[in-house]
């Protein structure tokens, strides 16, 4: 039975392609009556994969490079085979859940997949919040909306998030932050060296 304390939790959803290749993407999931709700945009690989293979994995990871990597063309993370479904999970995940899709609504621009938990596996303990990890997640969300947001808004938010990066980032957070900054600059949005 699924349970989330917050309204939406940012996780990595790993699906299988029609060739059986694992595909990992950041998704904001929610929970309704013990079921997880996954809402991929159309078109997306996650949408295609879930439609043709109705099993997937939710990975709970504090390696924010997986989030930043999905938006900057880096998706080569090591995975391992699942225990009870045909699928894979991220080998670095703190925990993962193996899911079976039990219902599907395709009527909106974001499809709604309702998933039951087949099993949950813990790998490593949660070791507390890190502000730089949250900052990377926020910056990744900004990057996923680069074409929709005004440049000024992106510059302001990056400047604010930089405070948490400078105070609390470790090597993984700094690497992810660098990828996201480069992507923003590649889109023609100027960032100063301090942010
Ligand atoms: C924190 C975070 C949450 C996201 N949540 C969603 C989501 O719920 N649905 C979605 O379609 N894309 C979401 N995205 C964007 C996708 O991860 C991104 O577009 C990705 O490339 C998915 O496309 P794919 O399935 O083709 O890989 C999110 C991105 C981030 C950084």
PDB file of C-alpha atoms and ligand atoms in Angstrom:
ATOM      1  CA  UNK A   1       0.000   0.000   0.000  1.00  0.00           C
ATOM      2  CA  UNK A   2       1.399   3.359  -1.067  1.00  0.00           C
ATOM      3  CA  UNK A   3       1.689   6.251   1.377  1.00  0.00           C
ATOM      4  CA  UNK A   4       3.047   9.771   0.850  1.00  0.00           C
ATOM      5  CA  UNK A   5       3.098  12.554   3.433  1.00  0.00           C
ATOM      6  CA  UNK A   6       3.374  15.416   0.956  1.00  0.00           C
ATOM      7  CA  UNK A   7       0.964  16.138  -1.885  1.00  0.00           C
ATOM      8  CA  UNK A   8       3.537  15.525  -4.611  1.00  0.00           C
ATOM      9  CA  UNK A   9       6.879  13.739  -4.250  1.00  0.00           C
ATOM     10  CA  UNK A  10       9.676  14.067  -6.797  1.00  0.00           C
ATOM     11  CA  UNK A  11      11.002  10.627  -7.719  1.00  0.00           C
ATOM     12  CA  UNK A  12      12.653   8.843 -10.614  1.00  0.00           C
ATOM     13  CA  UNK A  13      10.296   6.587 -12.571  1.00  0.00           C
ATOM     14  CA  UNK A  14      12.035   3.763 -14.411  1.00  0.00           C
ATOM     15  CA  UNK A  15      10.070   2.172 -17.257  1.00  0.00           C
ATOM     16  CA  UNK A  16      11.002  -0.397 -19.882  1.00  0.00           C
ATOM     17  CA  UNK A  17      11.116   0.386 -23.603  1.00  0.00           C
ATOM     18  CA  UNK A  18       9.680  -2.027 -26.173  1.00  0.00           C
ATOM     19  CA  UNK A  19      13.258  -3.308 -26.653  1.00  0.00           C
ATOM     20  CA  UNK A  20      13.473  -3.956 -22.907  1.00  0.00           C
ATOM     21  CA  UNK A  21      15.805  -1.008 -22.224  1.00  0.00           C
ATOM     22  CA  UNK A  22      15.328   0.791 -18.859  1.00  0.00           C
ATOM     23  CA  UNK A  23      14.366   4.462 -19.142  1.00  0.00           C
ATOM     24  CA  UNK A  24      14.566   6.725 -16.086  1.00  0.00           C
ATOM     25  CA  UNK A  25      12.823  10.112 -15.846  1.00  0.00           C
ATOM     26  CA  UNK A  26      11.993  12.507 -12.995  1.00  0.00           C
ATOM     27  CA  UNK A  27       8.261  12.602 -12.244  1.00  0.00           C
ATOM     28  CA  UNK A  28       6.147  14.221  -9.543  1.00  0.00           C
ATOM     29  CA  UNK A  29       3.944  11.463  -8.157  1.00  0.00           C
ATOM     30  CA  UNK A  30       0.980  11.611  -5.802  1.00  0.00           C
ATOM     31  CA  UNK A  31      -1.031   9.077  -3.845  1.00  0.00           C
ATOM     32  CA  UNK A  32      -4.767   8.441  -3.803  1.00  0.00           C
ATOM     33  CA  UNK A  33      -6.309   5.780  -1.559  1.00  0.00           C
ATOM     34  CA  UNK A  34      -3.114   3.754  -1.392  1.00  0.00           C
ATOM     35  CA  UNK A  35      -2.347   3.923  -5.120  1.00  0.00           C
ATOM     36  CA  UNK A  36       0.409   5.959  -6.758  1.00  0.00           C
ATOM     37  CA  UNK A  37      -0.550   8.364  -9.562  1.00  0.00           C
ATOM     38  CA  UNK A  38       1.993   8.984 -12.331  1.00  0.00           C
ATOM     39  CA  UNK A  39       1.244  11.698 -14.906  1.00  0.00           C
ATOM     40  CA  UNK A  40       3.631  11.763 -17.881  1.00  0.00           C
ATOM     41  CA  UNK A  41       3.224  14.342 -20.629  1.00  0.00           C
ATOM     42  CA  UNK A  42       2.367  13.290 -24.159  1.00  0.00           C
ATOM     43  CA  UNK A  43       4.581  12.734 -26.018  1.00  0.00           C
ATOM     44  CA  UNK A  44       7.228  11.272 -23.732  1.00  0.00           C
ATOM     45  CA  UNK A  45       9.170   8.047 -23.499  1.00  0.00           C
ATOM     46  CA  UNK A  46       7.673   7.338 -20.072  1.00  0.00           C
ATOM     47  CA  UNK A  47       4.159   7.606 -21.544  1.00  0.00           C
ATOM     48  CA  UNK A  48       5.001   5.311 -24.467  1.00  0.00           C
ATOM     49  CA  UNK A  49       6.724   2.774 -22.247  1.00  0.00           C
ATOM     50  CA  UNK A  50       3.961   2.625 -19.619  1.00  0.00           C
ATOM     51  CA  UNK A  51       1.349   2.117 -22.306  1.00  0.00           C
ATOM     52  CA  UNK A  52       3.104  -0.898 -23.754  1.00  0.00           C
ATOM     53  CA  UNK A  53       4.482  -2.408 -20.513  1.00  0.00           C
ATOM     54  CA  UNK A  54       2.307  -1.781 -17.465  1.00  0.00           C
ATOM     55  CA  UNK A  55       4.935  -2.184 -14.820  1.00  0.00           C
ATOM     56  CA  UNK A  56       7.488   0.330 -13.574  1.00  0.00           C
ATOM     57  CA  UNK A  57       9.707   1.276 -10.681  1.00  0.00           C
ATOM     58  CA  UNK A  58       9.695   4.325  -8.449  1.00  0.00           C
ATOM     59  CA  UNK A  59      13.175   5.184  -7.216  1.00  0.00           C
ATOM     60  CA  UNK A  60      13.711   7.283  -4.108  1.00  0.00           C
ATOM     61  CA  UNK A  61      17.140   8.778  -4.620  1.00  0.00           C
ATOM     62  CA  UNK A  62      19.145  11.625  -3.128  1.00  0.00           C
ATOM     63  CA  UNK A  63      21.556  11.558  -6.088  1.00  0.00           C
ATOM     64  CA  UNK A  64      20.198  14.694  -7.732  1.00  0.00           C
ATOM     65  CA  UNK A  65      22.438  14.122 -10.749  1.00  0.00           C
ATOM     66  CA  UNK A  66      19.769  11.687 -11.989  1.00  0.00           C
ATOM     67  CA  UNK A  67      17.211  14.531 -11.997  1.00  0.00           C
ATOM     68  CA  UNK A  68      19.547  17.084 -13.600  1.00  0.00           C
ATOM     69  CA  UNK A  69      20.923  14.444 -15.969  1.00  0.00           C
ATOM     70  CA  UNK A  70      17.512  13.608 -17.450  1.00  0.00           C
ATOM     71  CA  UNK A  71      17.144  17.244 -18.522  1.00  0.00           C
ATOM     72  CA  UNK A  72      20.674  17.595 -19.863  1.00  0.00           C
ATOM     73  CA  UNK A  73      21.080  14.394 -21.883  1.00  0.00           C
ATOM     74  CA  UNK A  74      22.734  12.199 -19.235  1.00  0.00           C
ATOM     75  CA  UNK A  75      20.723   9.086 -18.566  1.00  0.00           C
ATOM     76  CA  UNK A  76      23.279   6.326 -18.269  1.00  0.00           C
ATOM     77  CA  UNK A  77      22.698   5.335 -14.645  1.00  0.00           C
ATOM     78  CA  UNK A  78      23.383   1.823 -13.457  1.00  0.00           C
ATOM     79  CA  UNK A  79      20.253  -0.254 -12.896  1.00  0.00           C
ATOM     80  CA  UNK A  80      19.549  -3.694 -11.462  1.00  0.00           C
ATOM     81  CA  UNK A  81      16.709  -6.139 -12.208  1.00  0.00           C
ATOM     82  CA  UNK A  82      13.589  -5.884 -10.042  1.00  0.00           C
ATOM     83  CA  UNK A  83      12.552  -8.589  -7.610  1.00  0.00           C
ATOM     84  CA  UNK A  84       8.869  -9.090  -8.456  1.00  0.00           C
ATOM     85  CA  UNK A  85       8.153  -7.273 -11.728  1.00  0.00           C
ATOM     86  CA  UNK A  86       9.766  -7.176 -15.139  1.00  0.00           C
ATOM     87  CA  UNK A  87      11.738  -3.956 -14.737  1.00  0.00           C
ATOM     88  CA  UNK A  88      14.817  -2.291 -13.334  1.00  0.00           C
ATOM     89  CA  UNK A  89      15.649   0.027 -10.441  1.00  0.00           C
ATOM     90  CA  UNK A  90      18.513   2.494  -9.936  1.00  0.00           C
ATOM     91  CA  UNK A  91      21.348   0.723  -8.165  1.00  0.00           C
ATOM     92  CA  UNK A  92      22.025   3.886  -6.108  1.00  0.00           C
ATOM     93  CA  UNK A  93      18.418   4.381  -4.947  1.00  0.00           C
ATOM     94  CA  UNK A  94      17.876   4.647  -1.187  1.00  0.00           C
ATOM     95  CA  UNK A  95      14.716   2.605  -1.718  1.00  0.00           C
ATOM     96  CA  UNK A  96      12.494   1.570  -4.587  1.00  0.00           C
ATOM     97  CA  UNK A  97       8.928   0.423  -5.174  1.00  0.00           C
ATOM     98  CA  UNK A  98       7.878  -2.036  -7.861  1.00  0.00           C
ATOM     99  CA  UNK A  99       4.529  -1.086  -9.398  1.00  0.00           C
ATOM    100  CA  UNK A 100       1.806  -2.512 -11.589  1.00  0.00           C
ATOM    101  CA  UNK A 101      -0.477  -0.154 -13.520  1.00  0.00           C
ATOM    102  CA  UNK A 102      -4.109  -0.928 -12.649  1.00  0.00           C
ATOM    103  CA  UNK A 103      -5.902   1.934 -14.439  1.00  0.00           C
ATOM    104  CA  UNK A 104      -5.145   4.435 -17.194  1.00  0.00           C
ATOM    105  CA  UNK A 105      -6.869   7.651 -18.305  1.00  0.00           C
ATOM    106  CA  UNK A 106      -5.658   9.133 -21.581  1.00  0.00           C
ATOM    107  CA  UNK A 107      -8.194  11.962 -21.899  1.00  0.00           C
ATOM    108  CA  UNK A 108      -5.903  14.837 -20.799  1.00  0.00           C
ATOM    109  CA  UNK A 109      -2.588  16.203 -22.159  1.00  0.00           C
ATOM    110  CA  UNK A 110      -0.981  14.456 -19.207  1.00  0.00           C
ATOM    111  CA  UNK A 111      -2.010  10.822 -19.073  1.00  0.00           C
ATOM    112  CA  UNK A 112      -2.951   9.463 -15.646  1.00  0.00           C
ATOM    113  CA  UNK A 113      -1.577   6.064 -14.676  1.00  0.00           C
ATOM    114  CA  UNK A 114      -2.826   4.569 -11.412  1.00  0.00           C
ATOM    115  CA  UNK A 115      -0.382   2.069  -9.951  1.00  0.00           C
ATOM    116  CA  UNK A 116      -0.509  -0.544  -7.209  1.00  0.00           C
ATOM    117  CA  UNK A 117       2.577  -1.339  -5.157  1.00  0.00           C
ATOM    118  CA  UNK A 118       3.738  -4.914  -5.653  1.00  0.00           C
ATOM    119  CA  UNK A 119       6.685  -4.599  -3.267  1.00  0.00           C
ATOM    120  CA  UNK A 120       8.947  -2.020  -1.650  1.00  0.00           C
ATOM    121  CA  UNK A 121      12.640  -2.493  -0.958  1.00  0.00           C
ATOM    122  CA  UNK A 122      14.921  -0.399   1.278  1.00  0.00           C
ATOM    123  CA  UNK A 123      18.602  -0.171   0.408  1.00  0.00           C
ATOM    124  CA  UNK A 124      20.118   2.708   2.452  1.00  0.00           C
ATOM    125  CA  UNK A 125      18.855   4.993   5.227  1.00  0.00           C
ATOM    126  CA  UNK A 126      17.568   8.507   4.573  1.00  0.00           C
ATOM    127  CA  UNK A 127      20.199  10.797   6.103  1.00  0.00           C
ATOM    128  CA  UNK A 128      18.298  14.079   6.341  1.00  0.00           C
ATOM    129  CA  UNK A 129      17.593  17.048   4.133  1.00  0.00           C
ATOM    130  CA  UNK A 130      20.300  18.771   2.126  1.00  0.00           C
ATOM    131  CA  UNK A 131      19.408  22.252   0.895  1.00  0.00           C
ATOM    132  CA  UNK A 132      21.616  21.986  -2.189  1.00  0.00           C
ATOM    133  CA  UNK A 133      19.728  18.862  -3.265  1.00  0.00           C
ATOM    134  CA  UNK A 134      16.448  20.779  -3.013  1.00  0.00           C
ATOM    135  CA  UNK A 135      18.025  23.655  -4.963  1.00  0.00           C
ATOM    136  CA  UNK A 136      19.060  21.298  -7.761  1.00  0.00           C
ATOM    137  CA  UNK A 137      15.519  19.867  -7.939  1.00  0.00           C
ATOM    138  CA  UNK A 138      14.087  23.396  -8.168  1.00  0.00           C
ATOM    139  CA  UNK A 139      16.604  24.350 -10.861  1.00  0.00           C
ATOM    140  CA  UNK A 140      15.783  21.162 -12.777  1.00  0.00           C
ATOM    141  CA  UNK A 141      12.103  22.122 -12.734  1.00  0.00           C
ATOM    142  CA  UNK A 142      13.072  25.576 -14.067  1.00  0.00           C
ATOM    143  CA  UNK A 143      15.127  23.968 -16.833  1.00  0.00           C
ATOM    144  CA  UNK A 144      12.190  21.718 -17.768  1.00  0.00           C
ATOM    145  CA  UNK A 145      10.220  24.967 -18.339  1.00  0.00           C
ATOM    146  CA  UNK A 146      13.004  26.977 -20.019  1.00  0.00           C
ATOM    147  CA  UNK A 147      10.970  27.808 -23.095  1.00  0.00           C
ATOM    148  CA  UNK A 148       7.899  28.788 -21.062  1.00  0.00           C
ATOM    149  CA  UNK A 149       9.441  31.098 -18.446  1.00  0.00           C
ATOM    150  CA  UNK A 150      10.794  34.650 -18.897  1.00  0.00           C
ATOM    151  CA  UNK A 151      14.615  34.858 -18.721  1.00  0.00           C
ATOM    152  CA  UNK A 152      14.418  37.308 -15.825  1.00  0.00           C
ATOM    153  CA  UNK A 153      12.460  34.859 -13.670  1.00  0.00           C
ATOM    154  CA  UNK A 154      15.042  32.137 -14.309  1.00  0.00           C
ATOM    155  CA  UNK A 155      17.915  34.508 -13.453  1.00  0.00           C
ATOM    156  CA  UNK A 156      16.239  35.593 -10.199  1.00  0.00           C
ATOM    157  CA  UNK A 157      15.471  32.040  -9.086  1.00  0.00           C
ATOM    158  CA  UNK A 158      18.954  30.767  -9.914  1.00  0.00           C
ATOM    159  CA  UNK A 159      20.466  33.644  -7.934  1.00  0.00           C
ATOM    160  CA  UNK A 160      18.393  32.661  -4.890  1.00  0.00           C
ATOM    161  CA  UNK A 161      19.054  28.915  -5.217  1.00  0.00           C
ATOM    162  CA  UNK A 162      22.801  29.608  -5.490  1.00  0.00           C
ATOM    163  CA  UNK A 163      22.841  30.490  -1.771  1.00  0.00           C
ATOM    164  CA  UNK A 164      21.949  26.915  -0.791  1.00  0.00           C
ATOM    165  CA  UNK A 165      24.402  25.510  -3.339  1.00  0.00           C
ATOM    166  CA  UNK A 166      27.294  27.585  -1.986  1.00  0.00           C
ATOM    167  CA  UNK A 167      26.513  26.762   1.632  1.00  0.00           C
ATOM    168  CA  UNK A 168      25.614  23.081   1.471  1.00  0.00           C
ATOM    169  CA  UNK A 169      26.526  21.338  -1.822  1.00  0.00           C
ATOM    170  CA  UNK A 170      28.763  18.280  -2.037  1.00  0.00           C
ATOM    171  CA  UNK A 171      30.412  17.023  -5.244  1.00  0.00           C
ATOM    172  CA  UNK A 172      27.257  15.397  -6.676  1.00  0.00           C
ATOM    173  CA  UNK A 173      25.155  18.525  -6.168  1.00  0.00           C
ATOM    174  CA  UNK A 174      27.887  20.734  -7.669  1.00  0.00           C
ATOM    175  CA  UNK A 175      28.133  18.508 -10.732  1.00  0.00           C
ATOM    176  CA  UNK A 176      24.353  18.536 -11.259  1.00  0.00           C
ATOM    177  CA  UNK A 177      24.260  22.309 -10.719  1.00  0.00           C
ATOM    178  CA  UNK A 178      26.950  22.803 -13.375  1.00  0.00           C
ATOM    179  CA  UNK A 179      24.969  20.772 -15.933  1.00  0.00           C
ATOM    180  CA  UNK A 180      21.823  22.824 -15.304  1.00  0.00           C
ATOM    181  CA  UNK A 181      23.661  26.169 -15.466  1.00  0.00           C
ATOM    182  CA  UNK A 182      25.244  25.160 -18.770  1.00  0.00           C
ATOM    183  CA  UNK A 183      21.832  24.234 -20.184  1.00  0.00           C
ATOM    184  CA  UNK A 184      20.382  27.611 -19.132  1.00  0.00           C
ATOM    185  CA  UNK A 185      23.313  29.452 -20.718  1.00  0.00           C
ATOM    186  CA  UNK A 186      22.998  27.354 -23.901  1.00  0.00           C
ATOM    187  CA  UNK A 187      19.423  28.637 -24.151  1.00  0.00           C
ATOM    188  CA  UNK A 188      20.867  32.173 -24.365  1.00  0.00           C
ATOM    189  CA  UNK A 189      20.076  33.193 -20.775  1.00  0.00           C
ATOM    190  CA  UNK A 190      23.007  34.963 -19.108  1.00  0.00           C
ATOM    191  CA  UNK A 191      24.036  33.969 -15.585  1.00  0.00           C
ATOM    192  CA  UNK A 192      26.713  35.753 -13.584  1.00  0.00           C
ATOM    193  CA  UNK A 193      29.616  33.749 -12.139  1.00  0.00           C
ATOM    194  CA  UNK A 194      28.244  34.123  -8.626  1.00  0.00           C
ATOM    195  CA  UNK A 195      24.975  32.461  -9.495  1.00  0.00           C
TER     196      UNK A 195
HETATM  197  C1  LIG B   1      11.380  17.434 -10.368  1.00  0.00           C
HETATM  198  C2  LIG B   1      10.792  17.137 -11.714  1.00  0.00           C
HETATM  199  C3  LIG B   1       9.509  16.609 -11.803  1.00  0.00           C
HETATM  200  C4  LIG B   1       8.932  16.317 -13.047  1.00  0.00           C
HETATM  201  N1  LIG B   1       7.671  15.786 -13.093  1.00  0.00           N
HETATM  202  C5  LIG B   1       7.147  15.443 -14.291  1.00  0.00           C
HETATM  203  C6  LIG B   1       5.867  14.819 -14.363  1.00  0.00           C
HETATM  204  O1  LIG B   1       5.192  14.590 -13.353  1.00  0.00           O
HETATM  205  N2  LIG B   1       5.394  14.508 -15.601  1.00  0.00           N
HETATM  206  C7  LIG B   1       6.126  14.738 -16.737  1.00  0.00           C
HETATM  207  O2  LIG B   1       5.664  14.412 -17.815  1.00  0.00           O
HETATM  208  N3  LIG B   1       7.339  15.319 -16.690  1.00  0.00           N
HETATM  209  C8  LIG B   1       7.864  15.668 -15.505  1.00  0.00           C
HETATM  210  N4  LIG B   1       9.097  16.249 -15.458  1.00  0.00           N
HETATM  211  C9  LIG B   1       9.840  16.462 -16.703  1.00  0.00           C
HETATM  212  C10 LIG B   1      10.371  15.143 -17.212  1.00  0.00           C
HETATM  213  O3  LIG B   1      11.172  14.490 -16.279  1.00  0.00           O
HETATM  214  C11 LIG B   1      11.198  15.336 -18.480  1.00  0.00           C
HETATM  215  O4  LIG B   1      10.449  16.014 -19.428  1.00  0.00           O
HETATM  216  C12 LIG B   1      11.629  14.000 -18.980  1.00  0.00           C
HETATM  217  O5  LIG B   1      12.460  14.181 -20.060  1.00  0.00           O
HETATM  218  C13 LIG B   1      10.421  13.113 -19.288  1.00  0.00           C
HETATM  219  O6  LIG B   1      10.371  12.737 -20.581  1.00  0.00           O
HETATM  220  P1  LIG B   1      10.707  11.248 -21.041  1.00  0.00           P
HETATM  221  O7  LIG B   1       9.744  10.317 -20.409  1.00  0.00           O
HETATM  222  O8  LIG B   1      10.558  11.329 -22.536  1.00  0.00           O
HETATM  223  O9  LIG B   1      12.111  11.001 -20.604  1.00  0.00           O
HETATM  224  C14 LIG B   1       9.674  16.561 -14.231  1.00  0.00           C
HETATM  225  C15 LIG B   1      10.972  17.074 -14.136  1.00  0.00           C
HETATM  226  C16 LIG B   1      11.527  17.365 -12.900  1.00  0.00           C
HETATM  227  C17 LIG B   1      12.915  17.920 -12.825  1.00  0.00           C
END
